[in-house]
XYZ file of C-alpha atoms in Angstrom:
600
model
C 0.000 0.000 0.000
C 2.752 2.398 0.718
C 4.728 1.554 -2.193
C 1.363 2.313 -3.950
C 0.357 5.788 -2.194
C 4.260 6.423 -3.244
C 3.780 5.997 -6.958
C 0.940 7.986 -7.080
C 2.445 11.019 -5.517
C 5.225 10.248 -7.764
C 2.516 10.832 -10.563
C 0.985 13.684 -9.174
C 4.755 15.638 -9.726
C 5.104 14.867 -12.973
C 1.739 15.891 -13.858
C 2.216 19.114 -11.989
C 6.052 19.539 -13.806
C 5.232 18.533 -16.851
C 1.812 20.182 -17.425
C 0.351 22.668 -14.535
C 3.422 24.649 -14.139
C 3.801 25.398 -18.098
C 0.826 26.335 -18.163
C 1.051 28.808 -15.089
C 4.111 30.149 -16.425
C 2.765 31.006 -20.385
C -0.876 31.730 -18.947
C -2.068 29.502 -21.506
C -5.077 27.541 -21.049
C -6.255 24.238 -22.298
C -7.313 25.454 -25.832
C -3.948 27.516 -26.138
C -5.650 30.558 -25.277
C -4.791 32.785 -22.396
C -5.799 31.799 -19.034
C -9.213 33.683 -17.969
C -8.017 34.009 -13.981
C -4.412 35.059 -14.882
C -4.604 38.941 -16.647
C -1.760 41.478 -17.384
C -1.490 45.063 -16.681
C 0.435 46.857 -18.980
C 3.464 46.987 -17.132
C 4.032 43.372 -17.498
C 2.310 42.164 -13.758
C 0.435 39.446 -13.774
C -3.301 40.188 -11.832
C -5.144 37.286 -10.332
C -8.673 37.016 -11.678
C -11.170 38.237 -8.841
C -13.531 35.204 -8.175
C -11.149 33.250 -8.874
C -9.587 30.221 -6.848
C -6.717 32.784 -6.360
C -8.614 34.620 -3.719
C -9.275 33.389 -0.254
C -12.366 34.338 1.121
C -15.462 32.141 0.743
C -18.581 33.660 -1.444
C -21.556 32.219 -0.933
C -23.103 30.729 -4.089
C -26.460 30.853 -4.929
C -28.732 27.547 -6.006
C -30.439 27.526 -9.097
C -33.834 27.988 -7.781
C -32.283 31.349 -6.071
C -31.047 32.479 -9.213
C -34.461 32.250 -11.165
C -36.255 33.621 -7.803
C -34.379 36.247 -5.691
C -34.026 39.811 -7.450
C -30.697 40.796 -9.531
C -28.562 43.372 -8.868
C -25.326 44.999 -9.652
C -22.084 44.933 -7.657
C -19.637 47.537 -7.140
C -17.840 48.628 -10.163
C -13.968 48.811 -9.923
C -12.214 52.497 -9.778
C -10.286 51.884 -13.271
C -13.342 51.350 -15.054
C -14.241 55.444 -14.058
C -11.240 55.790 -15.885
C -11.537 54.430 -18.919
C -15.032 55.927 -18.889
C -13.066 59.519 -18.635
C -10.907 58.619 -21.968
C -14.160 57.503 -24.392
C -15.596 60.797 -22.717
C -12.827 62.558 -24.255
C -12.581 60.923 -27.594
C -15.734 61.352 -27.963
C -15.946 64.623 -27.704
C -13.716 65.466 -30.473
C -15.787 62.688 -32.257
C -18.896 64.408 -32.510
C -17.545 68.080 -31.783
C -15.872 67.925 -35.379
C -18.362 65.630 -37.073
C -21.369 67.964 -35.682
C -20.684 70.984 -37.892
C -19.319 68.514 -40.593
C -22.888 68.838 -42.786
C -22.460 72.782 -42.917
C -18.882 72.634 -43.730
C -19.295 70.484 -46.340
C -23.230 71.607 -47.791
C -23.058 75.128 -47.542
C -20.463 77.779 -49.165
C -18.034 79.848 -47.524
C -19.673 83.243 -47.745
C -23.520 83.323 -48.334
C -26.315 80.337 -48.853
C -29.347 80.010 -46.569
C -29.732 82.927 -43.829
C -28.218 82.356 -40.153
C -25.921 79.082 -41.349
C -22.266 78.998 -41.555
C -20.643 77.549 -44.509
C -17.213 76.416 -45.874
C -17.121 74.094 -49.301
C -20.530 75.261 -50.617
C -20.462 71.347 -52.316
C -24.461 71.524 -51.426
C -26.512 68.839 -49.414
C -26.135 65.208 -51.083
C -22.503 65.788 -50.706
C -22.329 66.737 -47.469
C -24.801 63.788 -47.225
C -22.339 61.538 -48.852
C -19.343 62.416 -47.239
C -20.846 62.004 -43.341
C -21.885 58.938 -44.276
C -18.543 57.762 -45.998
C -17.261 59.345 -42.593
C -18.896 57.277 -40.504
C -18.405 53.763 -42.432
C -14.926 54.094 -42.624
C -14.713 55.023 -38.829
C -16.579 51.682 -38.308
C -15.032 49.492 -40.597
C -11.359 50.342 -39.260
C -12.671 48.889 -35.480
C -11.725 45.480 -37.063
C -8.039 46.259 -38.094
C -8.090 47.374 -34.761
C -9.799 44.159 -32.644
C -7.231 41.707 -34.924
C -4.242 43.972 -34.227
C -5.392 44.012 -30.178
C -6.542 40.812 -30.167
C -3.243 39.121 -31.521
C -0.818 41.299 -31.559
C -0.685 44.695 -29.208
C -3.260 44.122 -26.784
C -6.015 46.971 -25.615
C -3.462 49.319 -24.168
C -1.027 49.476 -26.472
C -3.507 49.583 -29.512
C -5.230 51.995 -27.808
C -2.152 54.327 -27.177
C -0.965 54.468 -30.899
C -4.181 54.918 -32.083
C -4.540 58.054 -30.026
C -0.969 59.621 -32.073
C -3.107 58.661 -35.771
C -6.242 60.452 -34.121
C -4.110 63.428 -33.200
C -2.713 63.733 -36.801
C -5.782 63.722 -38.387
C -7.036 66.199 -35.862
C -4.693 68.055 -36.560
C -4.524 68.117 -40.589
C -8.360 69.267 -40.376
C -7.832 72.234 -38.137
C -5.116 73.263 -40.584
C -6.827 72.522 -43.521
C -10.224 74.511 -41.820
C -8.107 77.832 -41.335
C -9.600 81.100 -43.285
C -6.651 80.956 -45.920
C -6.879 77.260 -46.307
C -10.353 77.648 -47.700
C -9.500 80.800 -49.204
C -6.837 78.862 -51.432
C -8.785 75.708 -52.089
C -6.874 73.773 -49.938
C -9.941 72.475 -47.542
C -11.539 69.716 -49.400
C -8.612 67.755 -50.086
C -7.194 68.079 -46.261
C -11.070 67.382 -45.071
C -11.032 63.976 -47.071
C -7.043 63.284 -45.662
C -8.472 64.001 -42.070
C -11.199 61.935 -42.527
C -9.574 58.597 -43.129
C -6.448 59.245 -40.576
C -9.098 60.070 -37.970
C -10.995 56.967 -38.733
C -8.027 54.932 -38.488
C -7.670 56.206 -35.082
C -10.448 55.534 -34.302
C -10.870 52.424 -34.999
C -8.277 51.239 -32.812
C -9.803 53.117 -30.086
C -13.561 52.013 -30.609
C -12.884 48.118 -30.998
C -10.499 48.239 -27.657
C -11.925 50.809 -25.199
C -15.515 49.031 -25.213
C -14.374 45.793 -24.127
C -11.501 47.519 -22.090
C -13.704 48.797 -19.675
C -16.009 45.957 -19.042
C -12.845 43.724 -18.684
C -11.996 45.898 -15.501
C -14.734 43.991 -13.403
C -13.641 40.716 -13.329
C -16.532 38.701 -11.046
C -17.769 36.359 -13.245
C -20.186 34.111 -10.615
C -23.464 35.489 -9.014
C -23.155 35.504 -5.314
C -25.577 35.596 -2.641
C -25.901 39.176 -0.856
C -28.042 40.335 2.218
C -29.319 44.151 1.921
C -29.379 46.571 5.358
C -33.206 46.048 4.505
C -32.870 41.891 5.134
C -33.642 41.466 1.580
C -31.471 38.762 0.126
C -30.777 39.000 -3.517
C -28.022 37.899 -6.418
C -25.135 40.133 -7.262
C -24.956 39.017 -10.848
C -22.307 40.217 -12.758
C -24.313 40.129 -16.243
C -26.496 43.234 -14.682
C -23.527 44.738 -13.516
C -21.847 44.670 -17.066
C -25.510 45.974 -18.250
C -24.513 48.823 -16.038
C -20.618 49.286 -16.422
C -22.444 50.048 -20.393
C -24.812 51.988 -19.091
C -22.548 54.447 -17.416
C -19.833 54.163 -20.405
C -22.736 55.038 -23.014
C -23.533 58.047 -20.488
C -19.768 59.596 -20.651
C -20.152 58.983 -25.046
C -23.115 61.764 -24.877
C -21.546 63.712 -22.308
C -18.661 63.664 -24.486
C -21.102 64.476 -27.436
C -22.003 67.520 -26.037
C -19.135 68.700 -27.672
C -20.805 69.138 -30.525
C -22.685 72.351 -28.445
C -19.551 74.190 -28.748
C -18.296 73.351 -31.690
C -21.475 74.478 -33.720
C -21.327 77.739 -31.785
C -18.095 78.464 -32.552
C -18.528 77.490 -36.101
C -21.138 80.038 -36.213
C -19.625 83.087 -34.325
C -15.853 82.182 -34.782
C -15.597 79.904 -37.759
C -14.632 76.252 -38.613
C -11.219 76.574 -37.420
C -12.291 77.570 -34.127
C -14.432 75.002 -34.236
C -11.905 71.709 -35.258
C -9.533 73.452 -33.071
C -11.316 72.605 -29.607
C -11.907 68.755 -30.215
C -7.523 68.402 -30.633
C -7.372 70.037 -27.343
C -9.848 68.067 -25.761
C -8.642 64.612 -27.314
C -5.201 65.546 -25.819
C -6.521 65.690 -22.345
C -7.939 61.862 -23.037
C -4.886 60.960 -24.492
C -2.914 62.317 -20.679
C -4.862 60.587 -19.395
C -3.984 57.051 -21.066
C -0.538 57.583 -20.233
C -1.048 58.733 -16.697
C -3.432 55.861 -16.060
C -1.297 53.056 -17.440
C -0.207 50.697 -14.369
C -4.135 51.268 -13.057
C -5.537 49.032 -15.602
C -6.341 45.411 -15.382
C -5.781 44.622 -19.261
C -5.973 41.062 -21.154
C -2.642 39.988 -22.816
C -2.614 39.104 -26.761
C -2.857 35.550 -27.405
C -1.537 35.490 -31.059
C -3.212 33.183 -33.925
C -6.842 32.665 -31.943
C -8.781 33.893 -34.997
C -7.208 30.856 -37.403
C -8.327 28.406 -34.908
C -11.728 30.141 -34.684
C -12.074 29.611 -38.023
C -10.627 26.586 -38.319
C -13.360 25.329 -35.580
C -16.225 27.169 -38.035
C -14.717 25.587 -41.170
C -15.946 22.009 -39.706
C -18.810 22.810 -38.082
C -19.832 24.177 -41.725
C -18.410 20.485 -43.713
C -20.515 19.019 -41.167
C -23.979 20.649 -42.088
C -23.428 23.665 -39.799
C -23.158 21.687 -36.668
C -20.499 23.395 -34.813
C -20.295 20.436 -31.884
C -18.565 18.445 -34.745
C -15.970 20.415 -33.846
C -15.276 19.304 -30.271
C -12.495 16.988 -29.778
C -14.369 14.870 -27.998
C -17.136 14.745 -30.791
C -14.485 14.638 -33.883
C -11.647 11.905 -32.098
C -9.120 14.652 -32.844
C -6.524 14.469 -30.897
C -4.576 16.947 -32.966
C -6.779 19.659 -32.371
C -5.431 22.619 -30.767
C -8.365 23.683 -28.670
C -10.671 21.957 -26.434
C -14.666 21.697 -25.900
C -15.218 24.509 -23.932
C -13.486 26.856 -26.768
C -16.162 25.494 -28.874
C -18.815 26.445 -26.694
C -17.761 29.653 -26.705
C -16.796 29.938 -30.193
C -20.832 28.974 -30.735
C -22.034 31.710 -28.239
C -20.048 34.038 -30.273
C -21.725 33.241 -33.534
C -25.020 33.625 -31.850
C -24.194 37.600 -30.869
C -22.855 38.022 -34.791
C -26.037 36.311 -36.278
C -28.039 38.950 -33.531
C -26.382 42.006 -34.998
C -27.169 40.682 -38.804
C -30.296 43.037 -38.263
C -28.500 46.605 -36.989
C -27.400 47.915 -40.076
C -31.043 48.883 -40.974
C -31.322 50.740 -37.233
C -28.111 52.749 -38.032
C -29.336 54.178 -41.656
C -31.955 55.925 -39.081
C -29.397 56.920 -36.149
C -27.345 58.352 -39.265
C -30.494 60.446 -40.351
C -29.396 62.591 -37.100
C -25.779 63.150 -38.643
C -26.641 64.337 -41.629
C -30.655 65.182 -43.195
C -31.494 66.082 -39.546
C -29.506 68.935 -40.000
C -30.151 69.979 -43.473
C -34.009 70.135 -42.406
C -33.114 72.459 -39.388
C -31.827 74.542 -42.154
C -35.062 74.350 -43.977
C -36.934 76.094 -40.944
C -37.209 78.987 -38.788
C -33.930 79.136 -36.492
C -34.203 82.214 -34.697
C -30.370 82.709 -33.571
C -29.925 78.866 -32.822
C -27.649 77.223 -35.285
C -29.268 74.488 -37.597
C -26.802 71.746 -36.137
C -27.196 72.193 -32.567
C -30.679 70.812 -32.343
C -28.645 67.329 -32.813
C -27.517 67.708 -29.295
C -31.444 67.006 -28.271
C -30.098 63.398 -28.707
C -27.227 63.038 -26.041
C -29.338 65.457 -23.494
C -32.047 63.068 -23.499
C -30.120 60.081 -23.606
C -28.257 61.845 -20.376
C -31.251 62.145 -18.692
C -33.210 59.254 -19.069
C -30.096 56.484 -18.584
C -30.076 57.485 -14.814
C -33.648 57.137 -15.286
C -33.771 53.448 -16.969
C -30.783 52.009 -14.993
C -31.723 53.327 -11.311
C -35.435 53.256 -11.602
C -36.901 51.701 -14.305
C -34.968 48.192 -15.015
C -34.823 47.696 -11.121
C -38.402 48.113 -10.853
C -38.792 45.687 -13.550
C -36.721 43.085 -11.933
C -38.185 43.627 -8.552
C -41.714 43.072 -10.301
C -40.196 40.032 -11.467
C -40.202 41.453 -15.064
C -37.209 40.219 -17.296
C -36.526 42.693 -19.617
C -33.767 40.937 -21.171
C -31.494 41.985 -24.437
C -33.623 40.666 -27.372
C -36.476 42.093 -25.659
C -34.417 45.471 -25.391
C -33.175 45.534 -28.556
C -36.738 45.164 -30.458
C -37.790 48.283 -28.226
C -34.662 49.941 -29.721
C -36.368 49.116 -33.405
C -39.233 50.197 -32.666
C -38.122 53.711 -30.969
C -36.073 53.855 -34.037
C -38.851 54.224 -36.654
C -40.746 55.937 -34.558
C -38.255 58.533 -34.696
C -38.417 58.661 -38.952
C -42.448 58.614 -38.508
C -42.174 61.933 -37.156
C -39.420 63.349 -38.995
C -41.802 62.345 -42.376
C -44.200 64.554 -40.014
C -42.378 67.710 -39.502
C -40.793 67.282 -43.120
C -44.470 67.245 -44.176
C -45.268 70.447 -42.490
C -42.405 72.061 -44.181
C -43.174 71.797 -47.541
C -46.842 72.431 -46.186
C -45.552 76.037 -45.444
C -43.833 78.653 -46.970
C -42.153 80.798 -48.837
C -41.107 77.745 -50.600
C -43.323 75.226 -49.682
C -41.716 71.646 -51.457
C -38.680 73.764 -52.261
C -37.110 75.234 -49.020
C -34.350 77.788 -49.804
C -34.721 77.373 -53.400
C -37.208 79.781 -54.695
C -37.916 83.294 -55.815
C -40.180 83.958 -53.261
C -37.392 83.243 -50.506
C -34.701 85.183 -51.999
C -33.763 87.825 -49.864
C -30.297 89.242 -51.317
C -29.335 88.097 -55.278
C -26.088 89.149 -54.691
C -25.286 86.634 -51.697
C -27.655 83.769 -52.655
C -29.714 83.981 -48.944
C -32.806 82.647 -49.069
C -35.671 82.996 -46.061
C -36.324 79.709 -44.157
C -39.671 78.348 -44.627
C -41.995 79.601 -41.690
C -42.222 76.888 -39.251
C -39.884 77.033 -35.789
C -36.779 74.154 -35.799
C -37.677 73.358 -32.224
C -40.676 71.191 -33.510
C -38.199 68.692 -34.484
C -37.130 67.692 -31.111
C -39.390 64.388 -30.374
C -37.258 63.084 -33.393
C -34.059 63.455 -31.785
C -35.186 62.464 -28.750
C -36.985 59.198 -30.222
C -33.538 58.432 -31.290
C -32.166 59.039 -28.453
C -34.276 56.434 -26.124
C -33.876 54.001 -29.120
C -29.861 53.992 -28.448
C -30.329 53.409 -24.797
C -32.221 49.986 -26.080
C -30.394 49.186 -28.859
C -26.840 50.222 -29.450
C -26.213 49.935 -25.619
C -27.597 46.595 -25.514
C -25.331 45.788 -28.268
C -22.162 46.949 -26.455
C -23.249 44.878 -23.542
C -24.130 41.482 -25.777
C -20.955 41.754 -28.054
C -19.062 41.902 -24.947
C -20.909 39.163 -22.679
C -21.137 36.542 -25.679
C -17.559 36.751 -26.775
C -14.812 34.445 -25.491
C -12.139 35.974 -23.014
C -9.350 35.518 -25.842
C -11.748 37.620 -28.315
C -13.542 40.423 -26.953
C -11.977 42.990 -29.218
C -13.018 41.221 -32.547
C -16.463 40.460 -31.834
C -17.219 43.916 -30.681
C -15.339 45.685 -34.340
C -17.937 42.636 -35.402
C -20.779 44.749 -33.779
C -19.282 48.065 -34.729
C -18.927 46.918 -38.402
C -22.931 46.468 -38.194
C -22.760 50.696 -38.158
C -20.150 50.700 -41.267
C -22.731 48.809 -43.273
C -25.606 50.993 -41.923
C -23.717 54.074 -43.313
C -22.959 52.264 -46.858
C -27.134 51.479 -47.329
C -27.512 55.741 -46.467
C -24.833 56.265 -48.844
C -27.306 54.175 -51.291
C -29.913 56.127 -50.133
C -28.173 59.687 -50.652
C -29.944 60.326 -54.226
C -33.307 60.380 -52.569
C -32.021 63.088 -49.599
C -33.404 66.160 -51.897
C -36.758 67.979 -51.962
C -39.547 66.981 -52.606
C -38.293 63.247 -51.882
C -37.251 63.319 -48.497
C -40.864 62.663 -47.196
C -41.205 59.557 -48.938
C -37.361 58.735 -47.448
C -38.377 59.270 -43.993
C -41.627 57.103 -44.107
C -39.566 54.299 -46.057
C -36.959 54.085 -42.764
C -39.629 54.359 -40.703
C -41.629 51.256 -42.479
C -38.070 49.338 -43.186
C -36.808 50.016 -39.033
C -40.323 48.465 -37.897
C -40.300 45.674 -39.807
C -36.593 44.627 -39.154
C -37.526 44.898 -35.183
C -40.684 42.284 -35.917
C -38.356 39.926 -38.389
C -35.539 39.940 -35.472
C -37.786 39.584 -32.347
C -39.613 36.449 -34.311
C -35.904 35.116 -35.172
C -34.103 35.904 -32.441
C -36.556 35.971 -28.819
C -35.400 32.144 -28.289
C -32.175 33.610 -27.340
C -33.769 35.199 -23.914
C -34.384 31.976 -22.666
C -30.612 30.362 -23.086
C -29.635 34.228 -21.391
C -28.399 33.204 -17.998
C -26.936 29.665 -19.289
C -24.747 31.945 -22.058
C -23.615 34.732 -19.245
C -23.090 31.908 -16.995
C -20.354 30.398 -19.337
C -17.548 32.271 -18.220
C -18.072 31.219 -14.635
C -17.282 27.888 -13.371
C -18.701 25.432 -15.394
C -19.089 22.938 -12.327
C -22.636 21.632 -12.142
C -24.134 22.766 -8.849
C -25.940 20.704 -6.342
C -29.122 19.835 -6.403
C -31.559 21.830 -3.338
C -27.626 22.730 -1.624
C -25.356 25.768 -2.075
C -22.042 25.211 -2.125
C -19.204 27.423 -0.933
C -16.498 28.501 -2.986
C -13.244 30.469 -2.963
C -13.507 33.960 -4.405
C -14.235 37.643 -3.368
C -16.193 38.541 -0.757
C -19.821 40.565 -0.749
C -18.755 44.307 -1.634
């Protein structure tokens, strides 16, 4: 017997040698991906996964029945989340502060055009049209150069940092390029288009990194048992706390946006190079406070070729009739396989949030209506002093005031009702909001042409003209400020939709590729601004009516098409958050204790 217990122990060495301390030391796991408990901050330290065995105090785990009973709530969020919150904030703002006046810059000329509105390349609206939209597809397509590069190569920090010095440049070549004698000299248009694909670069780095970047700073992955002062006893469950971590990170993108306040107002009383001038500052401060926040972050390290074995894994689950468990080692016999059944699992979850987003570029040709027609029908109306672009900030102010609203109030209300208002429920609210939004911009666009001087041709009639010399024209006479339901239906439809994206492209996306399924998600928005670009020849009078009431028709009936297709997915919610924890099953009527953090 001794000579037996001997051996085994024996065994037990050799196993640890030969394959647990490897593994510790290359943070690899099983598939040859990078150990979920075992992170990196950017300084090279390794940081033990909270929740995980690394920790010592016991959590007390809650029993299934607890979990489908007892109310959900969010934990604590970590300090370093605040501060990547602080640097989207930032880039943000010069985001929208130098797209915002973008439309006039581009529509309307340098000296004259419609009364009250500033102007710079006079290239009228279905360029201006044309070129946001180009703008914002290229800013959306980039986010995948910038997951792969992350994802493999740099990680989040380091992507994140270099794309900051190409955002800089291009902020910079379009404040140059926007100065009086630049415009004078017919230098603009060529440094607009330069600044608009070195920005977008930038950007895209920055988009596909800083989303997941900030979620990844809460690192509870198991629900826990938690008594309130009030006796209560409910589940901290990190899957509402991530729904918040995006709630709070989508609030500091439209304080951020606000930028776009400024910006218009000095575009009006200053001029454009006032107005591209503020956003460079501003993104400077963000990019300070990168660098000064570097050893605070808890960051996940590259883990090289994952996407070739993802697709790899796809490739025969497709030769096998699309059955993606014919991948699994233990399915398939292959023992060559360099991944196990668990990255197949996850690898499946994944597909599920990509065939979810197959639906969004039809919500984003609306959101881009804001960007870009929005505007150009401001123009069309009554301004009195207020310049045509600001009204877009209606959008971030009500999205501002209602997230507090929806994340404080009204989704805990829900869930103490016992209400489960769950992300494919969300998201088909976010559809619907959406064409609401383009019902009542066909409204408003129907009382313009309705009115006049000009009636179906705003600002392009004799009876408008009010000097020949400068080409002004009077506004038809109706007041801009009836268009702000449409902003704000837009707005509410983003706190459904594209924050529920974030918070699904994040939660459904193994550890090892975070980055590239959300540039998957934000590559839904690059598509969405291709289909406007389609749609830019029907942006002029008298046939932007019939445009609104077509988004409105085509936004509705993608919400009913994905809620029939996709509300299965609400049921399998939990199960799918639930993959990241440990996988152990638990025991049936007990709760069992485990190692991890504490209650916060």
């Amino acid at each position: 017997m001794r000579a037996l217990i001997m051996e085994r122990e024996a065994n037990l060495a050799e196993l640890h040698a030969t394959a647990v301390a490897p593994r510790r030391e290359s943070k690899l796991d099983m598939a040859g991906g990078t150990n979920p408990n075992q992170l990196e901050k950017p300084d090279g330290a390794i940081y033990i996964q909270e929740g995980s065995t690394a920790s010592s105090a016991d959590v007390d785990v809650p029993t299934e029945e607890e979990i489908a009973t007892l109310r959900k709530v969010a934990d604590k969020l970590p300090r370093s989340a605040f501060l990547v919150a602080v640097i989207e904030l930032c880039e943000r703002f010069a985001f929208y502060g130098l797209s915002g006046p973008f439309q006039n810059y581009i529509s309307e000329p340098y000296n004259g055009g419609t009364a009250g509105v500033s102007g710079g390349l006079g290239m009228g609206n279905q360029a201006g049209v044309g070129l946001t939209n180009f703008f914002q597809f290229w800013c959306y397509v980039t986010p995948v150069i910038g997951g792969i590069i992350s994802d493999q190569y740099l990680g989040k920090f380091w992507t994140i940092f270099y794309s900051s010095l190409v955002y800089i440049a291009g902020l910079l070549i379009l404040w140059l390029t926007a100065l009086p004698v630049s415009l004078e000299n017919g230098s603009a248009l060529g440094g607009l288009v330069t600044a608009m694909i070195v920005i977008g670069c930038g950007a895209g780095g920055i988009k596909a990194n800083v989303s997941p970047l900030i979620a990844e700073q809460y690192r509870e992955t198991k629900p826990r048992i938690k008594t309130l002062k009030s006796g209560e006893r409910v589940v901290v469950d990190p899957a509402v706390t991530i729904q918040r971590i995006y709630m709070i990170f989508y609030l500091c993108i439209n304080i951020g946006a606000l930028g776009a306040i400024a910006t218009t107002e000095l575009e009006k009383h200053v001029g454009f190079w006032a107005a591209y001038l503020l956003p460079f500052c501003v993104f400077l401060v963000g990019f300070v406070t990168i660098i000064l926040g570097k050893n605070h972050y808890v960051t996940q390290p590259p883990t090289g070729s994952i996407l070739p074995k993802a697709f790899k894994a796809i490739g025969i689950g497709m030769k096998n009739g699309f059955k993606m468990d014919a991948a699994k080692p233990s399915v398939s016999g292959n023992s060559s396989a360099n991944w196990d059944d668990t990255f197949v699992e996850e690898l499946k979850r994944a597909l599920i949030a990509c065939r979810v987003f197959v639906f969004y570029p039809v919500y984003w040709v609306v959101y881009t209506q804001m960007l870009n027609n929005f505007i150009s029908q401001a123009a069309q109306m009554e301004l009195q002093g207020i310049p045509n672009d600001l009204m877009q900030n209606i959008d971030p102010i009500t999205i501002i005031v209602f997230i507090p609203i929806m994340d404080r109030i009204v989704y805990p209300g829900l869930r103490k009702l016992g209400v489960k208002f769950k992300p494919i429920t969300r998201i088909t609210f976010g559809f619907i909001t959406g064409a609401l939004a383009m019902a009542y911009a066909a409204i408003v666009q129907k009382l313009i042409y309705n009115s006049g001087p000009c009636y179906e041709a705003p600002g392009a009639c004799a009876a408008g003209l009010i000097s020949a010399a400068d080409e002004e024209y009077a506004p038809n006479s109706i007041h801009v400020a009836i268009q702000t339901p449409a902003y704000a239906f837009i707005g509410l439809s983003e706190i459904f939709a594209s924050i529920t994206g974030l918070e699904y492209a994040y939660t459904k996306s193994p550890v090892t590729m975070k980055s590239f399924v959300m540039s998957m998600f934000l590559l839904t928005n690059a598509f969405g601004s291709a289909q406007a670009i389609a749609l830019s020849p029907t942006a002029v009078d008298p046939k932007l009516l019939w445009m609104y009431t077509g988004l409105a028709c085509a936004c509705l009936t993608a919400g009913g098409i994905f809620w029939t297709l996709y509300s299965k997915y609400n049921i399998t919610e939990e199960k799918m958050n639930y993959m990241d924890a440990d996988r152990e099953k638990l025991p049936a009527g007990g709760r069992r204790k485990e190692e991890g953090k504490g209650d916060a």
